[in-house]
Coordinates of N, CA, C and O and ligand atoms in Angstrom, one line a residue:
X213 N 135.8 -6.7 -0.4 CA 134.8 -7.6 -1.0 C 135.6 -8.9 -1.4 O 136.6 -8.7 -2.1
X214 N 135.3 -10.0 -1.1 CA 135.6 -11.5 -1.7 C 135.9 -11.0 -2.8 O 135.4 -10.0 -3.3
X215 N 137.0 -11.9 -3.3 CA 137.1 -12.4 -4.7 C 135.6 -12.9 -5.2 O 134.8 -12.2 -5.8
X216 N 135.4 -14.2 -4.9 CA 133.9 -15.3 -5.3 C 133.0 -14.0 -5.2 O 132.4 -13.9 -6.3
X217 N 132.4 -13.0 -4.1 CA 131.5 -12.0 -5.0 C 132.0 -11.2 -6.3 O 131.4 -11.3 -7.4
X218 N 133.2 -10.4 -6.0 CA 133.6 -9.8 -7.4 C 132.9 -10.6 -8.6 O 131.9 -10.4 -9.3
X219 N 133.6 -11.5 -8.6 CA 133.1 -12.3 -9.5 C 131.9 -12.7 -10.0 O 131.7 -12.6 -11.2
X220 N 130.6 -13.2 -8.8 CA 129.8 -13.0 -9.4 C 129.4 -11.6 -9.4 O 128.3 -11.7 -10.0
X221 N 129.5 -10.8 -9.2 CA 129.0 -9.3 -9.7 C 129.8 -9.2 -11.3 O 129.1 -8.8 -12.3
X222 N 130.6 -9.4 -11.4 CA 131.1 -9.0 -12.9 C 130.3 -9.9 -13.7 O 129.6 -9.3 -14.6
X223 N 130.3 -11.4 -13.6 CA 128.8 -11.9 -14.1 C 127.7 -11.5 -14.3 O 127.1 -11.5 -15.4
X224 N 127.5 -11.2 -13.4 CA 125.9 -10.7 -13.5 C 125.8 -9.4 -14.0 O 124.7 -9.1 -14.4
X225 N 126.9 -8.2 -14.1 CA 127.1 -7.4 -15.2 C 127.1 -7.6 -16.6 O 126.3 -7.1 -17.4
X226 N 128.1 -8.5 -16.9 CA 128.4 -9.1 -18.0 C 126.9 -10.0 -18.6 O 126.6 -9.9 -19.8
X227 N 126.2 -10.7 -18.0 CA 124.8 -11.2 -18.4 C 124.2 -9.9 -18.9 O 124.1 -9.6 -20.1
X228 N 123.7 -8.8 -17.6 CA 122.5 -7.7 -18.6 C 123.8 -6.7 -20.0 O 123.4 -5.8 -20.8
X229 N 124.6 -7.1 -19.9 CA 125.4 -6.2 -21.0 C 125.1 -7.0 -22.3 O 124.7 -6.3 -23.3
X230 N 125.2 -8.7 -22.2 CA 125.2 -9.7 -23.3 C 123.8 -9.5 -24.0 O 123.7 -9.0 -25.1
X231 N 122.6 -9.9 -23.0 CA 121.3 -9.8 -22.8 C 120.5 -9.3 -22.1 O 119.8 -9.7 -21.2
X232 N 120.7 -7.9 -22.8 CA 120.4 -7.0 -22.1 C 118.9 -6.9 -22.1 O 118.3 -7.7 -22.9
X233 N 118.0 -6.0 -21.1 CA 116.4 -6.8 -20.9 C 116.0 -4.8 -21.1 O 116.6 -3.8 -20.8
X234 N 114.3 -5.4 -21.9 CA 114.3 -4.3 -22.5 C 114.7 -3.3 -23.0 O 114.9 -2.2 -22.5
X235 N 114.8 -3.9 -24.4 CA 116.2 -3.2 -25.1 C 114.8 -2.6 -26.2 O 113.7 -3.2 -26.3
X236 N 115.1 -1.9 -26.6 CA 114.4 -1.4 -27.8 C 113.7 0.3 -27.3 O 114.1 1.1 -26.4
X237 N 112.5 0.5 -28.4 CA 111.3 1.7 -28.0 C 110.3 1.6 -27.8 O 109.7 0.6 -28.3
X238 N 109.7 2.6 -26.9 CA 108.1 2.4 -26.7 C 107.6 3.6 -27.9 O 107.5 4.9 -27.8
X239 N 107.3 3.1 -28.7 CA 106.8 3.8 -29.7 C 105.5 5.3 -29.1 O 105.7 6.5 -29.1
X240 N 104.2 4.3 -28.4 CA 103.7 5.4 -27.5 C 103.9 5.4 -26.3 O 103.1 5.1 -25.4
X241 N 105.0 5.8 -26.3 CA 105.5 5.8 -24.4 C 105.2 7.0 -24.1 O 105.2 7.8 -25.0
X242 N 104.7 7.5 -22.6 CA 104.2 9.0 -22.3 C 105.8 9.6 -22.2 O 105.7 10.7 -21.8
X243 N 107.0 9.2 -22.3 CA 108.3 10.0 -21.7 C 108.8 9.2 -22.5 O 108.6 8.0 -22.7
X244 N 110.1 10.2 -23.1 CA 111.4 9.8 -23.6 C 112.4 11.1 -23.4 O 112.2 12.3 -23.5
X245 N 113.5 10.2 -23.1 CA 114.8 11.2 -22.6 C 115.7 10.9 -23.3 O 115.6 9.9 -24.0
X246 N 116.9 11.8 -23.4 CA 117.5 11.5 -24.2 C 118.7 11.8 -23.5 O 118.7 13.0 -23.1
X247 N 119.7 11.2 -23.2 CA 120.9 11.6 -22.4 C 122.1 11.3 -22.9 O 122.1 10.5 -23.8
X248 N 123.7 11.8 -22.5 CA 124.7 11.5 -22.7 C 126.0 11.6 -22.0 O 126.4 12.5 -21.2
X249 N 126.6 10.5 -22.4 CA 128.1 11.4 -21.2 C 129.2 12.2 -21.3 O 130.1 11.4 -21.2
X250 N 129.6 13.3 -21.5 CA 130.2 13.9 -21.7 C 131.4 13.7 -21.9 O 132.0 14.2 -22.8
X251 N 132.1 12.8 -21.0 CA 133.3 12.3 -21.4 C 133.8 11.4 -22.3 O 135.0 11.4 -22.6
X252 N 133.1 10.7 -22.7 CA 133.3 9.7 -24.1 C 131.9 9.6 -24.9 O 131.6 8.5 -25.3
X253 N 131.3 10.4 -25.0 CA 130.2 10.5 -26.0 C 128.7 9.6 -26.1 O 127.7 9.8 -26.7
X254 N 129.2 8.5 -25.3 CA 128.1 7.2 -25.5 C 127.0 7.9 -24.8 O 127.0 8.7 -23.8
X255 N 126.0 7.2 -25.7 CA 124.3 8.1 -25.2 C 123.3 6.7 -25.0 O 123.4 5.5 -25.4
X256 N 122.0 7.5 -24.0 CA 120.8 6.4 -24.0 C 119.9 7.3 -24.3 O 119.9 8.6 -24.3
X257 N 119.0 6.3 -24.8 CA 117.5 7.0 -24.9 C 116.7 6.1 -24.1 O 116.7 4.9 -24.1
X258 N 115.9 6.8 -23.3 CA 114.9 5.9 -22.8 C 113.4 6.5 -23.3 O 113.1 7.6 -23.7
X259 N 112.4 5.2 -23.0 CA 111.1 5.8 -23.0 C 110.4 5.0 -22.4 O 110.6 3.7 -22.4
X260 N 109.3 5.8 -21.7 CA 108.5 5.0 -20.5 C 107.0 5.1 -20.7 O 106.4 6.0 -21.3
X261 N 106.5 4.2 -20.2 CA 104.6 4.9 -20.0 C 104.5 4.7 -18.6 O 104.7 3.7 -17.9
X262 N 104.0 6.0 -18.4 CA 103.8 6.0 -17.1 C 102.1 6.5 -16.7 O 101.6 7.7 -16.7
X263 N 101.6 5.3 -16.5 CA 100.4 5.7 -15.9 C 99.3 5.5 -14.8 O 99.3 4.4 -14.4
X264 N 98.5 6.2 -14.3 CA 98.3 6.7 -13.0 C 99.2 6.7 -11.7 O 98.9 6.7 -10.5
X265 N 100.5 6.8 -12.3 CA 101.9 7.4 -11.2 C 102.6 5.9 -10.7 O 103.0 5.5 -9.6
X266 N 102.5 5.1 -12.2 CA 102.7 3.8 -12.5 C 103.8 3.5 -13.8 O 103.6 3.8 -15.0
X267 N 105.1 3.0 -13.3 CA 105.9 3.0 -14.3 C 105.1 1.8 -15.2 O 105.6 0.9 -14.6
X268 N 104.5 1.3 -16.1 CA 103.8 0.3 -16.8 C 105.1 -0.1 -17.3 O 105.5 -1.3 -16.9
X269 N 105.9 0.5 -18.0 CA 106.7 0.2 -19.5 C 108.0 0.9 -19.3 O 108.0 2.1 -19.1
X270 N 108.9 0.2 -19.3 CA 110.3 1.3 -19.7 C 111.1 0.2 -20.6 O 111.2 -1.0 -20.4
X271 N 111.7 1.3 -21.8 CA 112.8 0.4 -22.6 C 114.1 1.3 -22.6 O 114.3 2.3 -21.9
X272 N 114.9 1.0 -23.3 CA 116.0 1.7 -23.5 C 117.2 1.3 -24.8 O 117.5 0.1 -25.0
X273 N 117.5 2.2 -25.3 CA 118.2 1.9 -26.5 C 119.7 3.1 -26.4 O 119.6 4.3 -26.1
X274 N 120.8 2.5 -26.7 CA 121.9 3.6 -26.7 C 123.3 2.8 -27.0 O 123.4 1.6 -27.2
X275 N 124.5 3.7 -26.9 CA 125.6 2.7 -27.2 C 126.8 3.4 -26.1 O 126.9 4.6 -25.8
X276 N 127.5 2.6 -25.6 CA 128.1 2.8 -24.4 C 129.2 1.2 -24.1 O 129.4 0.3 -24.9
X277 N 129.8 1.3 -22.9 CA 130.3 1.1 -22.7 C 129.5 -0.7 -21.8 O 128.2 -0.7 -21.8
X278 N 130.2 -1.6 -21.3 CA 129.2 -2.8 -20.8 C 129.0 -2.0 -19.5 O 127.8 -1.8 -19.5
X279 N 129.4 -1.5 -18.4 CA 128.7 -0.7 -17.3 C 128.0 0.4 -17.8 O 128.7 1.2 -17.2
X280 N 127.2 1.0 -18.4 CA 126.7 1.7 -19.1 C 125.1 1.0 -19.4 O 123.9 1.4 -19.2
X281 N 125.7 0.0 -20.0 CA 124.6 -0.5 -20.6 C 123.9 -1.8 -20.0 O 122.8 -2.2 -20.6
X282 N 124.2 -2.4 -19.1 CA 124.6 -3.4 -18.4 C 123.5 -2.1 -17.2 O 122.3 -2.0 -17.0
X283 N 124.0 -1.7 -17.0 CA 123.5 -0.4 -16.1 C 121.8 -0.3 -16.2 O 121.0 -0.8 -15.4
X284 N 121.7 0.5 -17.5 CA 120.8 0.6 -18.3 C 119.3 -0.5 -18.0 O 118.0 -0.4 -17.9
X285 N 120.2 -1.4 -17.9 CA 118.9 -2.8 -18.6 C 118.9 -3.1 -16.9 O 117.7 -3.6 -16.9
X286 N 119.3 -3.2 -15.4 CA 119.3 -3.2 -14.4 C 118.0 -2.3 -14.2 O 116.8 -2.5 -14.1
X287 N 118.9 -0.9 -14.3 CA 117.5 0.2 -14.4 C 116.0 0.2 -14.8 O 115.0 0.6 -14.2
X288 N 116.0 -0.4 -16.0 CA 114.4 -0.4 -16.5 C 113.9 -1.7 -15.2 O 112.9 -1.6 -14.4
X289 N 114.7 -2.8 -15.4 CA 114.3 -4.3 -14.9 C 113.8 -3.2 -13.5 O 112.7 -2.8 -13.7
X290 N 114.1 -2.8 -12.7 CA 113.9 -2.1 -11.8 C 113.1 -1.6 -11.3 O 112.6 -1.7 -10.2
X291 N 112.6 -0.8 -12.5 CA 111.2 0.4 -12.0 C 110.0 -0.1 -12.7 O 108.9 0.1 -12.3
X292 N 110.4 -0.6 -13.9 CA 109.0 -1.3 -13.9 C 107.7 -2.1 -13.3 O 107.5 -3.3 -13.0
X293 N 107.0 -1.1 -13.3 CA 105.8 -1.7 -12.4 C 106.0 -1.2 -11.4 O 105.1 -1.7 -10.7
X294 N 106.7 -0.3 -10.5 CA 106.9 0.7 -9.7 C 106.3 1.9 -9.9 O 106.1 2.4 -11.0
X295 N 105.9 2.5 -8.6 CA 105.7 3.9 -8.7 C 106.7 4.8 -8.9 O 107.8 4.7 -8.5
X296 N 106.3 5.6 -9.5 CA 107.0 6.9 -9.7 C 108.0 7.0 -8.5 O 109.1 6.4 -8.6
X297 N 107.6 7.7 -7.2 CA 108.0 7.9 -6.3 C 109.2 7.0 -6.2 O 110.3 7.4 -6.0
X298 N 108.8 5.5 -6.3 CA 109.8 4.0 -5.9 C 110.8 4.2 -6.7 O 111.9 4.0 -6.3
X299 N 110.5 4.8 -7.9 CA 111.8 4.3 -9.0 C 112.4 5.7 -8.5 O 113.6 5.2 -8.1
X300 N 112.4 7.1 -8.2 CA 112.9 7.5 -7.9 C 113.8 7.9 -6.5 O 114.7 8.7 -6.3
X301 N 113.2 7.0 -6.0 CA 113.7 6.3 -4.5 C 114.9 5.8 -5.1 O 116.0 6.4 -5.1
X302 N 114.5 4.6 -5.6 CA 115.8 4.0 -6.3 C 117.0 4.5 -7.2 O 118.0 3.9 -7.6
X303 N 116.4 5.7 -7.3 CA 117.7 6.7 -8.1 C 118.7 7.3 -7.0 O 119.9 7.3 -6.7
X304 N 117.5 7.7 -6.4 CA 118.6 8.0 -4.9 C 119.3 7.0 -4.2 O 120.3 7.1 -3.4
X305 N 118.9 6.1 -4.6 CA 120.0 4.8 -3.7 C 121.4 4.6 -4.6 O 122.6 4.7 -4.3
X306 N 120.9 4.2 -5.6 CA 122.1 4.3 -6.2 C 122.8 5.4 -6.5 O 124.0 5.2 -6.7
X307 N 122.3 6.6 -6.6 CA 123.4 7.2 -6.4 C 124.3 7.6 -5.5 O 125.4 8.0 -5.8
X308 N 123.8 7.4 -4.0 CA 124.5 7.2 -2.8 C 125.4 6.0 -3.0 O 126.5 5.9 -2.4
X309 N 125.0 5.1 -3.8 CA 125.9 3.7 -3.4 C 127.3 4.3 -4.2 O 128.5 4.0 -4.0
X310 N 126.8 5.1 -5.1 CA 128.2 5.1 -6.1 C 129.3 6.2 -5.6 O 130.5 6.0 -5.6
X311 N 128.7 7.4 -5.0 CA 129.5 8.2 -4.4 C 129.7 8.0 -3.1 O 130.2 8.8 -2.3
X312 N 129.4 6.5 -2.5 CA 129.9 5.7 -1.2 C 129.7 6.1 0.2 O 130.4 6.0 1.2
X313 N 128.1 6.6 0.0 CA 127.4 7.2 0.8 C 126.6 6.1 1.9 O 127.2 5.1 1.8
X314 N 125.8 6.0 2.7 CA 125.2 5.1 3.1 C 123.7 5.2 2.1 O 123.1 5.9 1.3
X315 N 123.5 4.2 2.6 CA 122.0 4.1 1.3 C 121.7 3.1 2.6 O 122.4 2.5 3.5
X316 N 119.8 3.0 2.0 CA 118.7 2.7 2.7 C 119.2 0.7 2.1 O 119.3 0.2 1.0
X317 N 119.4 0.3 3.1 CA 119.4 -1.3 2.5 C 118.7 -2.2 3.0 O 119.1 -3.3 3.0
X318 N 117.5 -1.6 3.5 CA 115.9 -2.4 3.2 C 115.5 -2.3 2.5 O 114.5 -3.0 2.5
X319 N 115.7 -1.4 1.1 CA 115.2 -2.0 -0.1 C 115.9 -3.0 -0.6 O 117.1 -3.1 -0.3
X320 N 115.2 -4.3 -1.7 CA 116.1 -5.2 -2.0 C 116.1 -4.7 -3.9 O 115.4 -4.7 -4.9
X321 N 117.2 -4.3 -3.6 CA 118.1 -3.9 -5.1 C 118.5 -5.5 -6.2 O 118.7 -5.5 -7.4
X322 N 118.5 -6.3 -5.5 CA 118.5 -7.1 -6.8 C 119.9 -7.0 -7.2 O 120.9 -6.8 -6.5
X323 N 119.7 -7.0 -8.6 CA 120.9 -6.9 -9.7 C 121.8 -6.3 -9.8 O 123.0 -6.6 -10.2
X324 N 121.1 -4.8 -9.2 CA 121.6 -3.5 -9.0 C 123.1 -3.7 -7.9 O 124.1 -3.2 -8.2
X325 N 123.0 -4.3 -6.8 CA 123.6 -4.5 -6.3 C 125.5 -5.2 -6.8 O 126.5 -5.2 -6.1
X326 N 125.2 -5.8 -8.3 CA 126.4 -6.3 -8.4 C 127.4 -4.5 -9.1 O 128.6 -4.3 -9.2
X327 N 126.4 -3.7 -9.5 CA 127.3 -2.5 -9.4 C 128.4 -1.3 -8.4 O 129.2 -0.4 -8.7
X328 N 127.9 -2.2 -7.1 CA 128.4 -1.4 -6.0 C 129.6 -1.2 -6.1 O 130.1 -0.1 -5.8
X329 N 130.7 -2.6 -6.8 CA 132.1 -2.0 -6.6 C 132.8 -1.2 -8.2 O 134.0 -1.3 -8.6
X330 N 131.9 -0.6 -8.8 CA 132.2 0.4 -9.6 C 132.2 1.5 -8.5 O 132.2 2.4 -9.3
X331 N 132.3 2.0 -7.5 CA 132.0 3.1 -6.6 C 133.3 3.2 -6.5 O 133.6 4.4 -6.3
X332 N 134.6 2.4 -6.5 CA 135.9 2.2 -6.2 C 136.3 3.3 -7.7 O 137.2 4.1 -7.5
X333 N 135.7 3.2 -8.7 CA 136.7 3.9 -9.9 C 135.6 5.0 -10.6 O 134.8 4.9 -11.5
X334 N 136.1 6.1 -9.9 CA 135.6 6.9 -10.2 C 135.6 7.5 -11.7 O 134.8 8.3 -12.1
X335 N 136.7 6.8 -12.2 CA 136.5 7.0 -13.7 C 135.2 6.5 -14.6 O 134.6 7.3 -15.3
X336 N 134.8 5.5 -14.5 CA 133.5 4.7 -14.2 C 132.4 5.3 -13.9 O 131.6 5.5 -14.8
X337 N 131.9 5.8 -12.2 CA 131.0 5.8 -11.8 C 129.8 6.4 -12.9 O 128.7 6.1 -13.0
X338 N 130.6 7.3 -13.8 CA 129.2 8.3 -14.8 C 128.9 7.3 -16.0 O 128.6 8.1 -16.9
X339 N 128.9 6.3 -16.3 CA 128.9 4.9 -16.9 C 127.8 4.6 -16.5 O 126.7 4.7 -17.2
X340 N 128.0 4.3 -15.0 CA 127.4 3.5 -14.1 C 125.5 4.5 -13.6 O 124.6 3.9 -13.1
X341 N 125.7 5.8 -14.0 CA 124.7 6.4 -13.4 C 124.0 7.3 -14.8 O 123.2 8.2 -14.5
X342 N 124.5 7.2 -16.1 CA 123.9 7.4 -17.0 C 122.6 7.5 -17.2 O 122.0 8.5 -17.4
X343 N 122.0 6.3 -17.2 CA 120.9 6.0 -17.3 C 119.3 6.2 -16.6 O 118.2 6.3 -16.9
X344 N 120.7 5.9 -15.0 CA 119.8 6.4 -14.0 C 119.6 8.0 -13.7 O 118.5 8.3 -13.3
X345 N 120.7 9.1 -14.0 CA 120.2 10.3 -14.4 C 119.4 10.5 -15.5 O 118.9 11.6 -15.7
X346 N 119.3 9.6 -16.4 CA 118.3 10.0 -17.2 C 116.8 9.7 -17.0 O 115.9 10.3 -17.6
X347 N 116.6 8.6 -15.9 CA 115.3 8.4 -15.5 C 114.9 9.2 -15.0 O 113.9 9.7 -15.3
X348 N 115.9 9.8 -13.6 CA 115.6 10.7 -12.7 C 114.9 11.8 -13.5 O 113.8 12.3 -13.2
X349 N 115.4 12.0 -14.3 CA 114.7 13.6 -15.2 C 113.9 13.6 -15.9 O 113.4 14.7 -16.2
X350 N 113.5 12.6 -16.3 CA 112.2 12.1 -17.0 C 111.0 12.3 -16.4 O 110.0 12.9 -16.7
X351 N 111.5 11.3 -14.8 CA 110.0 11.3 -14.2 C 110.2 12.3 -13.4 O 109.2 12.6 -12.7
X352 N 111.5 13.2 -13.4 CA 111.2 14.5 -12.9 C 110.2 15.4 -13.5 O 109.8 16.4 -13.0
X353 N 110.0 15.0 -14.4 CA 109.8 15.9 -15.6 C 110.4 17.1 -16.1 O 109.9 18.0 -16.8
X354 N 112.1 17.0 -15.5 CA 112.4 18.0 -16.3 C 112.6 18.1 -17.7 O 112.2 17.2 -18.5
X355 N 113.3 19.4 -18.3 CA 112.9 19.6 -19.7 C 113.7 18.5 -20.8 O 114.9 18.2 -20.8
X356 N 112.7 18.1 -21.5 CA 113.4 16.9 -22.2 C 114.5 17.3 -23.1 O 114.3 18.3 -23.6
X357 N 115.8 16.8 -23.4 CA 116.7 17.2 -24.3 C 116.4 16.7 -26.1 O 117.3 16.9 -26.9
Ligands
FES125 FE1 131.1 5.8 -22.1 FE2 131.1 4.1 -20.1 S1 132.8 4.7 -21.4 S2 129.5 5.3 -20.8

């Protein structure tokens, strides 16, 4: 990867970390998760409304690290206004991108994209996919924590 991308990718990390988008709670959100990472303790919460198999609403609130959180606010920007199905699509992409898998790249990932070279530090990558296992399990509906 260029230098001049690095760069703007750490940018454009560094922006959703500063100002981060959709930051707060959905008071009546149909789903909230509650997740954490095991290795340094930083947690999210998310909550979503999801209706007729329509992400309407996702926020997110938690404390972590700037890929973490920076992460986080990518994520919601994301699936919002997506189907179920899409956002979950999108869980699978990224998580292929981080374990340096091939992933589908006719979807256009956006923002998401400036996370790809976290895939290099594995120390990292569970930072990087926090949030997005916690969507996954939400709209999986597995059991809430
Ligand atoms: Fe805790 Fe990144 S160091 S989530």
């Amino acid at each position: 990867m260029s230098s001049n991308l690095d760069a703007l990718y750490r940018r454009v990390i560094m922006d959703h970390y500063k100002k981060p988008r959709n930051r707060g709670v959905l008071e009546d959100g149909s789903h909230t998760i509650n997740m954490n990472n095991p290795t340094c303790g930083d947690r999210i919460h998310l909550t979503f409304n999801v209706k007729d198999g329509i992400v309407e609403d996702a926020k997110f609130e938690g404390e972590g690290c700037s890929i973490s959180m920076s992460s986080a606010s990518m994520m919601t920007e994301a699936i919002k206004g997506k189907k179920v199905e899409e956002a979950l699509k999108l869980a699978k992409i990224f998580s292929d991108m981080m374990l340096g898998k091939e992933y589908d790249d006719e979807v256009d990932l956006g923002d998401i994209e400036a996370l790809q070279g976290v895939a290099k530090f594995p120390a990292r990558i569970k930072c990087a996919t926090l949030a997005w296992k916690a969507m996954e399990k939400g709209l999986k509906g597995e059991e809430h924590e």
